Amino acid sequence: MKTMSKIPHRLYLTEEQMPKQWYNLRADMKEQPDPMINPGTMQPVQAEDLYPVFCEKLVQQEMDAVTRYIDIPEEVLEMYKIYRPSPLVRAYNLEKALNTPARIYYKFEGNNTSGSHKLNSAIAQAYYAKEQGLDGLTTETGAGQWGTALSEACAYFGIPLTVYMVKVSVEQKPYRKAIMETFGSSVIASPSDTTNVGRAMLNDDPSTGGSLGCAISEAVEKATTTPNHRYVLGSVLNQVVLHQSIIGLETKIAMDLLGEYPDIVIGCAGGGSNLAGLIAPYMRDKLTGKFETRIVAVEPASCPSFTRGKYAYDFCDVGRSTPMAKMYTLGSDFKPSANHAGGLRYHGMSPILSKLYHDGFMEAVSVEQTKVFEAATLFAKVETILPAPESAHAIRVAVDEALKCKETGKAKTIIFGLTGTGYFDMSAYTSYINGAMTDYIPTDEDLQRSFSTLPKVPEIM
Ligand SMILES: *Cc1c(COP(=O)(O)O)cnc(C)c1O
């Protein structure tokens, strides 16, 4: 019998080996992402514009493009240690199932109650709110992962949290609401009668199932009209990208210990935060000319922001209440077709990743959801982790790359981000297993319709 390579199945760093600082990618970007624009003045957003909405420390992190490393507060590190370092797993069983010479690794972020990487930023945001002496936070959640993560973090730091949850999700995923309430959060189905935006929506259409855009608008209104409250967001923003760098920094330390450097790093992309976090140190090597590695973003064919979107200024929400960001976007009122079950349904993309993609530092591919669930079920069977549909986008492309290695006989080293578990997505799995799942790819006309809503922004640079 062939002896097993000495690389372990799961590599856990010790607490001492854990990174003590986050890494700010912007510090190594020669060309910066374009600034956010205040739609009222059409001028770049200033910190003062954001203080009424976001925590002060988080606004500072949002605007900071120069500090390369930022200390992770001791209290945040203490909570990280409840579920971090997260394991870097060598996917021996997947490699065997594919009969590939490729070496496949994945960084598993689903080992916490919220079941995803979102907790990494939720902890930081709840901590800074506590430090500022706030009386409460508001946020929105669609499928519920972000709301759960933030509820977990707010319970730990003792900050009251109100979550506006899209009404159809409340109906489809009652247990997500129950988890958030267990952590002490107040969960309100959106649209609701607790805000002007919500009341207007209900007035227009009392039977509406709501949307993420409306939930954002309600959460922002609630935060800005309640004394000493602020709003928090779980993806897209530069601050979230910063906090998620913990994923990549841990990965890099573990890979260095194994003497491995990836040829390809793959991650799914919704708003871009897990991908930006995973690739951070490898992108640093690329930006500073140290090493070349392929970096691949994977998105759903039904919501193809990178691969078919426009690089343009757009609002971050359907309610057009946020500042405008220059990003790859499908238009703020783009909605993936109703049969889309695989998550990653945000119309825009992190401005940092958008700039890096625009400048040729990374690639993007889109995949159809039936292919995604095919990879998800294979992965579940051989690696025995039930992946979130979002994560399974990255699995799909890792599998495809590994199969290419089989054809060419080249043993590449592949890393992908396994961002979470899929226990609340069983209706999507059921629809795949029953053969009822279909793919819908938007036509050029569909996209043209939502592009026509892009705001007109004068050249200010
Ligand atoms: C939210 C989520 C994503 C997508 O968000 P990003 O900001 O693009 O990382 C991916 N996977 C899981 C499990 C999620 O919950």
Tab-separated table of C-alpha atoms and ligand atoms in Angstrom:
chain	number	residue	atom	x	y	z
A	1	MET	CA	0.000	0.000	0.000
A	2	LYS	CA	1.172	3.486	-0.818
A	3	THR	CA	2.048	5.416	2.329
A	4	MET	CA	-0.079	8.431	3.053
A	5	SER	CA	1.570	11.789	2.562
A	6	LYS	CA	2.455	13.324	5.899
A	7	ILE	CA	0.186	16.323	5.359
A	8	PRO	CA	-2.609	15.902	7.932
A	9	HIS	CA	-6.288	15.862	7.024
A	10	ARG	CA	-6.978	18.889	9.158
A	11	LEU	CA	-4.462	21.466	10.228
A	12	TYR	CA	-5.431	23.636	13.186
A	13	LEU	CA	-3.094	26.447	14.150
A	14	THR	CA	-2.521	26.986	17.857
A	15	GLU	CA	-3.945	30.098	19.508
A	16	GLU	CA	-0.379	31.482	19.626
A	17	GLN	CA	-0.048	31.084	15.852
A	18	MET	CA	-3.257	33.006	15.193
A	19	PRO	CA	-2.887	36.401	13.470
A	20	LYS	CA	-3.177	39.331	15.902
A	21	GLN	CA	-3.801	41.926	13.189
A	22	TRP	CA	-6.098	42.273	10.193
A	23	TYR	CA	-4.546	43.082	6.832
A	24	ASN	CA	-5.785	46.055	4.797
A	25	LEU	CA	-5.382	45.174	1.104
A	26	ARG	CA	-5.812	48.773	-0.007
A	27	ALA	CA	-2.442	49.662	1.509
A	28	ASP	CA	-0.746	47.607	-1.216
A	29	MET	CA	-2.937	48.683	-4.130
A	30	LYS	CA	-1.077	51.150	-6.346
A	31	GLU	CA	-4.385	52.275	-7.797
A	32	GLN	CA	-7.168	52.772	-5.274
A	33	PRO	CA	-10.857	51.967	-5.707
A	34	ASP	CA	-12.842	55.108	-6.583
A	35	PRO	CA	-14.344	56.789	-3.505
A	36	MET	CA	-17.968	56.388	-2.479
A	37	ILE	CA	-20.116	59.315	-3.539
A	38	ASN	CA	-22.730	61.148	-1.509
A	39	PRO	CA	-25.788	61.261	-3.799
A	40	GLY	CA	-26.925	64.528	-2.176
A	41	THR	CA	-23.787	66.514	-3.049
A	42	MET	CA	-22.281	64.283	-5.784
A	43	GLN	CA	-18.985	64.666	-3.900
A	44	PRO	CA	-16.831	61.918	-2.336
A	45	VAL	CA	-18.260	60.761	0.972
A	46	GLN	CA	-16.606	62.238	4.070
A	47	ALA	CA	-16.306	60.474	7.418
A	48	GLU	CA	-18.738	63.027	8.897
A	49	ASP	CA	-21.407	61.904	6.399
A	50	LEU	CA	-21.185	58.372	7.745
A	51	TYR	CA	-21.009	58.964	11.515
A	52	PRO	CA	-24.813	59.237	11.948
A	53	VAL	CA	-25.224	55.789	10.334
A	54	PHE	CA	-22.162	53.716	11.297
A	55	CYS	CA	-19.952	53.310	14.398
A	56	GLU	CA	-17.036	55.735	14.456
A	57	LYS	CA	-14.229	53.163	14.497
A	58	LEU	CA	-15.847	51.349	11.596
A	59	VAL	CA	-16.124	54.558	9.576
A	60	GLN	CA	-12.407	55.142	10.190
A	61	GLN	CA	-11.616	51.627	8.981
A	62	GLU	CA	-13.866	52.189	5.976
A	63	MET	CA	-11.927	55.286	4.921
A	64	ASP	CA	-8.413	54.046	5.790
A	65	ALA	CA	-6.506	53.075	2.663
A	66	VAL	CA	-3.000	53.427	4.132
A	67	THR	CA	-2.646	51.466	7.388
A	68	ARG	CA	-1.385	48.066	6.240
A	69	TYR	CA	-1.998	46.128	9.477
A	70	ILE	CA	-4.646	46.959	12.074
A	71	ASP	CA	-4.569	45.402	15.564
A	72	ILE	CA	-7.446	43.077	16.337
A	73	PRO	CA	-8.789	44.254	19.733
A	74	GLU	CA	-8.106	41.833	22.590
A	75	GLU	CA	-11.860	41.368	23.251
A	76	VAL	CA	-12.443	40.433	19.602
A	77	LEU	CA	-9.560	37.950	19.688
A	78	GLU	CA	-11.071	36.380	22.814
A	79	MET	CA	-14.352	35.712	20.997
A	80	TYR	CA	-12.528	34.570	17.852
A	81	LYS	CA	-10.859	31.915	20.000
A	82	ILE	CA	-14.251	30.286	20.683
A	83	TYR	CA	-14.293	29.012	17.080
A	84	ARG	CA	-10.938	29.996	15.585
A	85	PRO	CA	-8.440	29.191	14.242
A	86	SER	CA	-10.691	27.492	11.706
A	87	PRO	CA	-9.366	24.300	10.141
A	88	LEU	CA	-7.506	24.139	6.846
A	89	VAL	CA	-8.569	20.793	5.416
A	90	ARG	CA	-6.748	18.689	2.836
A	91	ALA	CA	-9.571	17.254	0.718
A	92	TYR	CA	-8.006	13.799	0.362
A	93	ASN	CA	-11.398	12.158	-0.110
A	94	LEU	CA	-12.509	14.571	-2.805
A	95	GLU	CA	-9.163	14.133	-4.598
A	96	LYS	CA	-9.658	10.381	-4.483
A	97	ALA	CA	-13.249	10.609	-5.756
A	98	LEU	CA	-12.075	12.736	-8.674
A	99	ASN	CA	-8.966	10.634	-9.247
A	100	THR	CA	-6.999	13.840	-9.716
A	101	PRO	CA	-3.305	14.544	-9.166
A	102	ALA	CA	-4.302	18.012	-7.845
A	103	ARG	CA	-3.778	18.805	-4.165
A	104	ILE	CA	-7.028	20.367	-2.932
A	105	TYR	CA	-7.341	22.324	0.301
A	106	TYR	CA	-10.278	24.162	1.785
A	107	LYS	CA	-10.577	26.633	4.621
A	108	PHE	CA	-13.716	25.756	6.593
A	109	GLU	CA	-15.572	28.704	8.148
A	110	GLY	CA	-18.778	26.875	9.098
A	111	ASN	CA	-17.686	25.727	12.569
A	112	ASN	CA	-19.814	28.134	14.594
A	113	THR	CA	-23.529	28.355	15.375
A	114	SER	CA	-24.202	30.971	12.702
A	115	GLY	CA	-22.688	28.479	10.265
A	116	SER	CA	-20.673	30.914	8.167
A	117	HIS	CA	-17.704	33.267	7.925
A	118	LYS	CA	-20.013	36.235	8.639
A	119	LEU	CA	-19.307	35.945	12.375
A	120	ASN	CA	-15.728	37.206	11.758
A	121	SER	CA	-17.012	40.683	10.963
A	122	ALA	CA	-20.095	40.551	13.215
A	123	ILE	CA	-17.850	40.220	16.282
A	124	ALA	CA	-15.725	43.190	15.285
A	125	GLN	CA	-18.769	45.354	14.552
A	126	ALA	CA	-20.580	44.459	17.800
A	127	TYR	CA	-17.391	45.117	19.754
A	128	TYR	CA	-16.869	48.604	18.310
A	129	ALA	CA	-20.532	49.428	19.007
A	130	LYS	CA	-20.043	48.396	22.631
A	131	GLU	CA	-16.820	50.406	22.864
A	132	GLN	CA	-18.622	53.499	21.580
A	133	GLY	CA	-21.285	53.072	24.283
A	134	LEU	CA	-24.185	52.635	21.848
A	135	ASP	CA	-27.614	51.546	23.107
A	136	GLY	CA	-28.386	49.297	20.168
A	137	LEU	CA	-27.769	48.204	16.576
A	138	THR	CA	-30.009	47.511	13.609
A	139	THR	CA	-29.402	45.412	10.536
A	140	GLU	CA	-31.201	43.494	7.808
A	141	THR	CA	-30.973	39.875	6.841
A	142	GLY	CA	-32.180	37.979	3.811
A	143	ALA	CA	-31.603	34.258	4.198
A	144	GLY	CA	-30.579	34.810	7.804
A	145	GLN	CA	-26.854	34.015	8.022
A	146	TRP	CA	-25.813	37.583	8.696
A	147	GLY	CA	-28.626	38.182	11.194
A	148	THR	CA	-27.671	35.003	13.056
A	149	ALA	CA	-23.977	35.888	13.152
A	150	LEU	CA	-24.662	39.399	14.392
A	151	SER	CA	-27.157	38.123	16.988
A	152	GLU	CA	-24.485	35.776	18.306
A	153	ALA	CA	-21.954	38.609	18.559
A	154	CYS	CA	-24.401	41.116	20.079
A	155	ALA	CA	-25.476	38.595	22.727
A	156	TYR	CA	-21.809	38.078	23.660
A	157	PHE	CA	-21.116	41.812	24.023
A	158	GLY	CA	-24.540	42.646	25.514
A	159	ILE	CA	-25.762	44.997	22.752
A	160	PRO	CA	-29.501	44.991	21.869
A	161	LEU	CA	-30.087	44.172	18.207
A	162	THR	CA	-33.076	44.671	15.903
A	163	VAL	CA	-33.032	42.585	12.725
A	164	TYR	CA	-35.259	43.401	9.759
A	165	MET	CA	-35.748	40.052	8.055
A	166	VAL	CA	-37.268	39.840	4.575
A	167	LYS	CA	-40.855	38.650	5.131
A	168	VAL	CA	-40.700	35.707	2.697
A	169	SER	CA	-37.566	34.465	4.478
A	170	VAL	CA	-39.313	34.662	7.859
A	171	GLU	CA	-42.036	32.454	6.401
A	172	GLN	CA	-39.638	30.064	4.634
A	173	LYS	CA	-37.019	29.859	7.390
A	174	PRO	CA	-38.823	30.186	10.738
A	175	TYR	CA	-35.953	28.470	12.545
A	176	ARG	CA	-33.532	31.170	11.456
A	177	LYS	CA	-35.771	33.674	13.237
A	178	ALA	CA	-35.905	31.375	16.260
A	179	ILE	CA	-32.106	31.225	16.511
A	180	MET	CA	-31.820	35.008	16.413
A	181	GLU	CA	-34.495	35.310	19.102
A	182	THR	CA	-32.691	32.715	21.213
A	183	PHE	CA	-29.688	35.037	21.179
A	184	GLY	CA	-32.020	37.810	22.380
A	185	SER	CA	-32.473	39.772	19.144
A	186	SER	CA	-35.737	41.350	18.131
A	187	VAL	CA	-36.650	40.089	14.644
A	188	ILE	CA	-39.124	42.106	12.575
A	189	ALA	CA	-40.584	40.867	9.280
A	190	SER	CA	-39.927	43.492	6.597
A	191	PRO	CA	-41.780	45.482	5.344
A	192	SER	CA	-43.143	46.435	8.778
A	193	ASP	CA	-45.183	49.225	10.336
A	194	THR	CA	-42.184	50.316	12.469
A	195	THR	CA	-40.716	52.665	9.806
A	196	ASN	CA	-41.919	55.178	7.215
A	197	VAL	CA	-40.349	53.153	4.372
A	198	GLY	CA	-42.054	49.998	5.600
A	199	ARG	CA	-45.458	51.631	6.051
A	200	ALA	CA	-45.241	53.097	2.531
A	201	MET	CA	-44.379	49.670	1.097
A	202	LEU	CA	-47.275	48.025	2.939
A	203	ASN	CA	-49.593	50.764	1.774
A	204	ASP	CA	-48.601	50.101	-1.852
A	205	ASP	CA	-48.931	46.338	-1.573
A	206	PRO	CA	-50.145	44.822	1.720
A	207	SER	CA	-49.328	41.281	0.503
A	208	THR	CA	-45.693	41.992	-0.482
A	209	GLY	CA	-43.087	39.417	0.566
A	210	GLY	CA	-40.501	42.160	0.969
A	211	SER	CA	-36.974	42.442	-0.407
A	212	LEU	CA	-33.471	42.843	0.909
A	213	GLY	CA	-33.414	46.403	-0.398
A	214	CYS	CA	-36.492	47.330	1.601
A	215	ALA	CA	-35.127	45.643	4.730
A	216	ILE	CA	-31.916	47.685	4.405
A	217	SER	CA	-33.901	50.895	4.075
A	218	GLU	CA	-35.958	50.037	7.169
A	219	ALA	CA	-32.881	49.134	9.237
A	220	VAL	CA	-31.108	52.365	8.254
A	221	GLU	CA	-34.196	54.463	9.026
A	222	LYS	CA	-34.632	52.786	12.418
A	223	ALA	CA	-30.962	53.337	13.347
A	224	THR	CA	-30.894	56.976	12.322
A	225	THR	CA	-34.180	57.844	14.044
A	226	THR	CA	-33.474	56.062	17.353
A	227	PRO	CA	-31.146	57.875	19.778
A	228	ASN	CA	-27.661	56.338	20.141
A	229	HIS	CA	-28.285	53.530	17.653
A	230	ARG	CA	-26.293	52.630	14.541
A	231	TYR	CA	-26.685	50.402	11.512
A	232	VAL	CA	-24.319	47.581	10.531
A	233	LEU	CA	-23.796	45.680	7.281
A	234	GLY	CA	-22.354	42.207	6.702
A	235	SER	CA	-20.612	42.385	3.314
A	236	VAL	CA	-19.458	44.637	0.457
A	237	LEU	CA	-17.965	47.398	2.666
A	238	ASN	CA	-14.204	47.886	3.014
A	239	GLN	CA	-14.422	47.382	6.806
A	240	VAL	CA	-15.981	43.940	6.324
A	241	VAL	CA	-13.281	42.988	3.823
A	242	LEU	CA	-10.710	44.045	6.428
A	243	HIS	CA	-12.218	41.859	9.185
A	244	GLN	CA	-12.499	38.866	6.861
A	245	SER	CA	-8.746	39.000	6.140
A	246	ILE	CA	-8.436	36.732	9.193
A	247	ILE	CA	-9.511	33.860	6.873
A	248	GLY	CA	-6.657	34.365	4.431
A	249	LEU	CA	-4.038	35.219	7.035
A	250	GLU	CA	-4.710	31.959	8.903
A	251	THR	CA	-4.718	30.053	5.623
A	252	LYS	CA	-1.350	31.510	4.627
A	253	ILE	CA	0.264	30.660	7.972
A	254	ALA	CA	-1.024	27.075	7.762
A	255	MET	CA	0.031	26.657	4.126
A	256	ASP	CA	3.493	28.025	4.924
A	257	LEU	CA	3.796	25.428	7.713
A	258	LEU	CA	2.969	22.746	5.158
A	259	GLY	CA	5.456	24.200	2.672
A	260	GLU	CA	2.655	24.753	0.161
A	261	TYR	CA	1.840	27.727	-2.069
A	262	PRO	CA	-1.402	27.625	-4.057
A	263	ASP	CA	-1.456	27.765	-7.848
A	264	ILE	CA	-5.137	28.702	-7.700
A	265	VAL	CA	-7.258	30.327	-4.957
A	266	ILE	CA	-11.018	30.063	-5.464
A	267	GLY	CA	-13.919	31.654	-3.592
A	268	CYS	CA	-17.610	32.310	-4.078
A	269	ALA	CA	-18.636	35.936	-4.460
A	270	GLY	CA	-21.890	37.505	-3.269
A	271	GLY	CA	-20.869	40.904	-1.929
A	272	GLY	CA	-17.265	39.707	-2.024
A	273	SER	CA	-16.273	39.680	1.640
A	274	ASN	CA	-15.232	36.038	2.125
A	275	LEU	CA	-13.365	35.993	-1.172
A	276	ALA	CA	-11.527	39.221	-0.413
A	277	GLY	CA	-10.632	37.835	3.015
A	278	LEU	CA	-9.401	34.486	1.738
A	279	ILE	CA	-7.244	35.925	-1.026
A	280	ALA	CA	-5.874	38.886	0.976
A	281	PRO	CA	-2.317	37.627	1.637
A	282	TYR	CA	-2.029	35.984	-1.788
A	283	MET	CA	-3.211	39.166	-3.464
A	284	ARG	CA	-0.616	41.010	-1.352
A	285	ASP	CA	2.108	38.787	-2.848
A	286	LYS	CA	0.715	39.447	-6.299
A	287	LEU	CA	0.415	43.220	-5.847
A	288	THR	CA	3.944	43.454	-4.461
A	289	GLY	CA	5.345	41.298	-7.255
A	290	LYS	CA	6.480	38.463	-4.958
A	291	PHE	CA	4.445	35.565	-6.337
A	292	GLU	CA	1.926	34.963	-9.085
A	293	THR	CA	-1.121	32.914	-8.316
A	294	ARG	CA	-4.464	32.608	-10.069
A	295	ILE	CA	-7.357	34.085	-8.108
A	296	VAL	CA	-10.851	33.087	-9.200
A	297	ALA	CA	-14.206	34.531	-8.108
A	298	VAL	CA	-17.232	32.285	-8.648
A	299	GLU	CA	-20.729	33.693	-9.012
A	300	PRO	CA	-24.145	32.316	-10.009
A	301	ALA	CA	-25.033	32.474	-13.702
A	302	SER	CA	-28.356	33.919	-12.544
A	303	CYS	CA	-26.694	36.870	-10.760
A	304	PRO	CA	-23.499	37.519	-12.752
A	305	SER	CA	-22.184	40.842	-11.364
A	306	PHE	CA	-18.519	40.380	-12.349
A	307	THR	CA	-18.921	38.473	-15.583
A	308	ARG	CA	-21.795	40.425	-17.131
A	309	GLY	CA	-22.192	43.514	-14.940
A	310	LYS	CA	-21.025	47.068	-15.592
A	311	TYR	CA	-18.182	48.773	-13.710
A	312	ALA	CA	-20.103	51.865	-12.697
A	313	TYR	CA	-21.330	53.966	-9.785
A	314	ASP	CA	-24.481	52.504	-8.279
A	315	PHE	CA	-26.504	52.495	-5.083
A	316	CYS	CA	-25.886	49.675	-2.630
A	317	ASP	CA	-29.621	49.136	-1.996
A	318	VAL	CA	-32.872	49.060	-3.944
A	319	GLY	CA	-34.232	51.951	-1.873
A	320	ARG	CA	-31.363	54.106	-3.252
A	321	SER	CA	-30.756	55.415	0.267
A	322	THR	CA	-27.040	54.549	0.588
A	323	PRO	CA	-24.003	56.335	-0.827
A	324	MET	CA	-23.040	55.260	-4.344
A	325	ALA	CA	-20.086	52.939	-4.869
A	326	LYS	CA	-18.066	52.278	-8.013
A	327	MET	CA	-18.398	48.556	-8.484
A	328	TYR	CA	-19.404	45.767	-10.822
A	329	THR	CA	-23.174	45.924	-10.718
A	330	LEU	CA	-26.264	44.584	-12.429
A	331	GLY	CA	-28.270	47.668	-11.384
A	332	SER	CA	-29.688	48.143	-7.903
A	333	ASP	CA	-33.135	46.810	-8.745
A	334	PHE	CA	-31.844	43.626	-10.402
A	335	LYS	CA	-33.443	40.505	-8.905
A	336	PRO	CA	-32.325	36.989	-9.789
A	337	SER	CA	-35.142	34.855	-11.174
A	338	ALA	CA	-37.475	33.250	-8.645
A	339	ASN	CA	-36.085	29.728	-9.204
A	340	HIS	CA	-32.644	30.811	-8.025
A	341	ALA	CA	-31.972	28.969	-4.763
A	342	GLY	CA	-28.243	29.183	-4.434
A	343	GLY	CA	-27.674	32.462	-2.559
A	344	LEU	CA	-25.169	35.099	-3.728
A	345	ARG	CA	-28.021	37.232	-5.016
A	346	TYR	CA	-26.557	40.706	-4.389
A	347	HIS	CA	-26.606	43.048	-7.402
A	348	GLY	CA	-23.221	44.674	-6.705
A	349	MET	CA	-19.745	43.709	-5.532
A	350	SER	CA	-17.085	44.917	-3.100
A	351	PRO	CA	-15.452	48.056	-4.579
A	352	ILE	CA	-12.015	46.686	-3.622
A	353	LEU	CA	-12.542	43.437	-5.527
A	354	SER	CA	-14.193	45.324	-8.376
A	355	LYS	CA	-11.086	47.448	-8.822
A	356	LEU	CA	-8.740	44.445	-8.636
A	357	TYR	CA	-10.830	42.584	-11.195
A	358	HIS	CA	-11.004	45.634	-13.435
A	359	ASP	CA	-7.200	45.947	-13.292
A	360	GLY	CA	-6.657	42.300	-14.205
A	361	PHE	CA	-5.460	40.924	-10.850
A	362	MET	CA	-8.186	38.282	-10.684
A	363	GLU	CA	-10.562	36.232	-12.803
A	364	ALA	CA	-14.268	35.513	-12.490
A	365	VAL	CA	-16.478	32.695	-13.725
A	366	SER	CA	-20.188	32.081	-13.434
A	367	VAL	CA	-21.785	28.676	-12.861
A	368	GLU	CA	-25.313	27.287	-13.140
A	369	GLN	CA	-27.065	26.180	-9.976
A	370	THR	CA	-27.739	22.567	-11.016
A	371	LYS	CA	-23.985	22.171	-11.557
A	372	VAL	CA	-23.402	23.811	-8.176
A	373	PHE	CA	-25.683	21.358	-6.362
A	374	GLU	CA	-24.108	18.432	-8.224
A	375	ALA	CA	-20.747	19.486	-6.750
A	376	ALA	CA	-22.356	20.141	-3.349
A	377	THR	CA	-23.797	16.633	-3.065
A	378	LEU	CA	-20.565	14.978	-4.229
A	379	PHE	CA	-18.672	17.030	-1.641
A	380	ALA	CA	-21.163	16.187	1.120
A	381	LYS	CA	-20.840	12.467	0.416
A	382	VAL	CA	-17.046	12.265	0.352
A	383	GLU	CA	-15.953	15.048	2.715
A	384	THR	CA	-18.977	14.598	5.045
A	385	ILE	CA	-19.691	18.319	5.463
A	386	LEU	CA	-23.033	19.643	4.158
A	387	PRO	CA	-21.940	22.774	2.288
A	388	ALA	CA	-23.936	25.998	2.009
A	389	PRO	CA	-25.126	26.494	-1.583
A	390	GLU	CA	-23.021	29.676	-1.667
A	391	SER	CA	-19.873	27.751	-0.747
A	392	ALA	CA	-20.715	25.089	-3.308
A	393	HIS	CA	-20.059	27.605	-6.087
A	394	ALA	CA	-16.399	27.517	-5.075
A	395	ILE	CA	-16.493	23.711	-4.766
A	396	ARG	CA	-17.816	23.491	-8.342
A	397	VAL	CA	-14.896	25.411	-9.790
A	398	ALA	CA	-12.337	23.654	-7.574
A	399	VAL	CA	-13.675	20.351	-8.910
A	400	ASP	CA	-13.498	21.628	-12.504
A	401	GLU	CA	-9.900	22.776	-12.021
A	402	ALA	CA	-8.980	19.441	-10.427
A	403	LEU	CA	-10.500	17.598	-13.378
A	404	LYS	CA	-8.383	19.726	-15.734
A	405	CYS	CA	-5.314	18.594	-13.744
A	406	LYS	CA	-6.384	15.014	-14.390
A	407	GLU	CA	-6.445	15.678	-18.152
A	408	THR	CA	-3.109	17.469	-18.271
A	409	GLY	CA	-1.413	15.338	-15.621
A	410	LYS	CA	-0.277	18.517	-13.815
A	411	ALA	CA	-0.573	18.349	-10.023
A	412	LYS	CA	-1.656	21.871	-9.125
A	413	THR	CA	-2.293	23.076	-5.594
A	414	ILE	CA	-5.812	24.431	-5.215
A	415	ILE	CA	-7.364	26.233	-2.232
A	416	PHE	CA	-10.998	27.124	-1.969
A	417	GLY	CA	-13.103	28.815	0.689
A	418	LEU	CA	-15.772	26.626	2.293
A	419	THR	CA	-17.691	29.541	3.763
A	420	GLY	CA	-20.421	27.692	5.614
A	421	THR	CA	-22.877	24.884	6.145
A	422	GLY	CA	-26.237	24.445	4.421
A	423	TYR	CA	-28.614	23.104	7.071
A	424	PHE	CA	-31.182	25.835	6.375
A	425	ASP	CA	-31.086	25.266	2.623
A	426	MET	CA	-32.667	21.838	2.543
A	427	SER	CA	-35.557	22.920	0.343
A	428	ALA	CA	-32.990	23.827	-2.325
A	429	TYR	CA	-31.246	20.468	-1.842
A	430	THR	CA	-34.614	18.713	-2.018
A	431	SER	CA	-35.454	20.456	-5.262
A	432	TYR	CA	-32.098	19.322	-6.700
A	433	ILE	CA	-32.539	15.730	-5.505
A	434	ASN	CA	-36.074	15.566	-6.933
A	435	GLY	CA	-34.851	16.841	-10.273
A	436	ALA	CA	-37.058	19.908	-9.974
A	437	MET	CA	-34.214	22.439	-9.966
A	438	THR	CA	-33.796	24.465	-13.137
A	439	ASP	CA	-31.348	27.087	-14.362
A	440	TYR	CA	-32.326	30.514	-15.524
A	441	ILE	CA	-29.714	32.741	-17.051
A	442	PRO	CA	-30.814	36.344	-17.529
A	443	THR	CA	-30.962	37.503	-21.135
A	444	ASP	CA	-29.130	40.596	-22.342
A	445	GLU	CA	-32.526	42.333	-22.427
A	446	ASP	CA	-33.133	41.451	-18.748
A	447	LEU	CA	-29.791	43.018	-17.851
A	448	GLN	CA	-30.329	46.028	-20.085
A	449	ARG	CA	-33.525	46.767	-18.175
A	450	SER	CA	-31.769	46.947	-14.827
A	451	PHE	CA	-28.702	48.768	-16.244
A	452	SER	CA	-31.060	51.526	-17.348
A	453	THR	CA	-31.651	52.343	-13.661
A	454	LEU	CA	-27.952	53.094	-13.027
A	455	PRO	CA	-27.559	56.619	-11.607
A	456	LYS	CA	-25.896	59.275	-13.748
A	457	VAL	CA	-22.729	60.391	-12.020
A	458	PRO	CA	-20.619	63.260	-13.380
A	459	GLU	CA	-16.854	62.604	-13.810
A	460	ILE	CA	-15.417	63.949	-10.591
A	461	MET	CA	-11.882	62.597	-10.759
B	1	LIG	C1	-23.251	35.471	2.951
B	1	LIG	C2	-22.554	34.265	2.527
B	1	LIG	C3	-21.721	34.257	1.376
B	1	LIG	C4	-21.556	35.433	0.447
B	1	LIG	O1	-21.118	36.627	1.012
B	1	LIG	P1	-19.739	37.304	0.639
B	1	LIG	O2	-19.787	38.651	1.243
B	1	LIG	O3	-19.622	37.322	-0.849
B	1	LIG	O4	-18.684	36.473	1.245
B	1	LIG	C5	-21.048	33.099	1.055
B	1	LIG	N1	-21.195	31.984	1.792
B	1	LIG	C6	-21.981	31.945	2.885
B	1	LIG	C7	-22.090	30.671	3.645
B	1	LIG	C8	-22.677	33.083	3.291
B	1	LIG	O5	-23.455	33.037	4.379
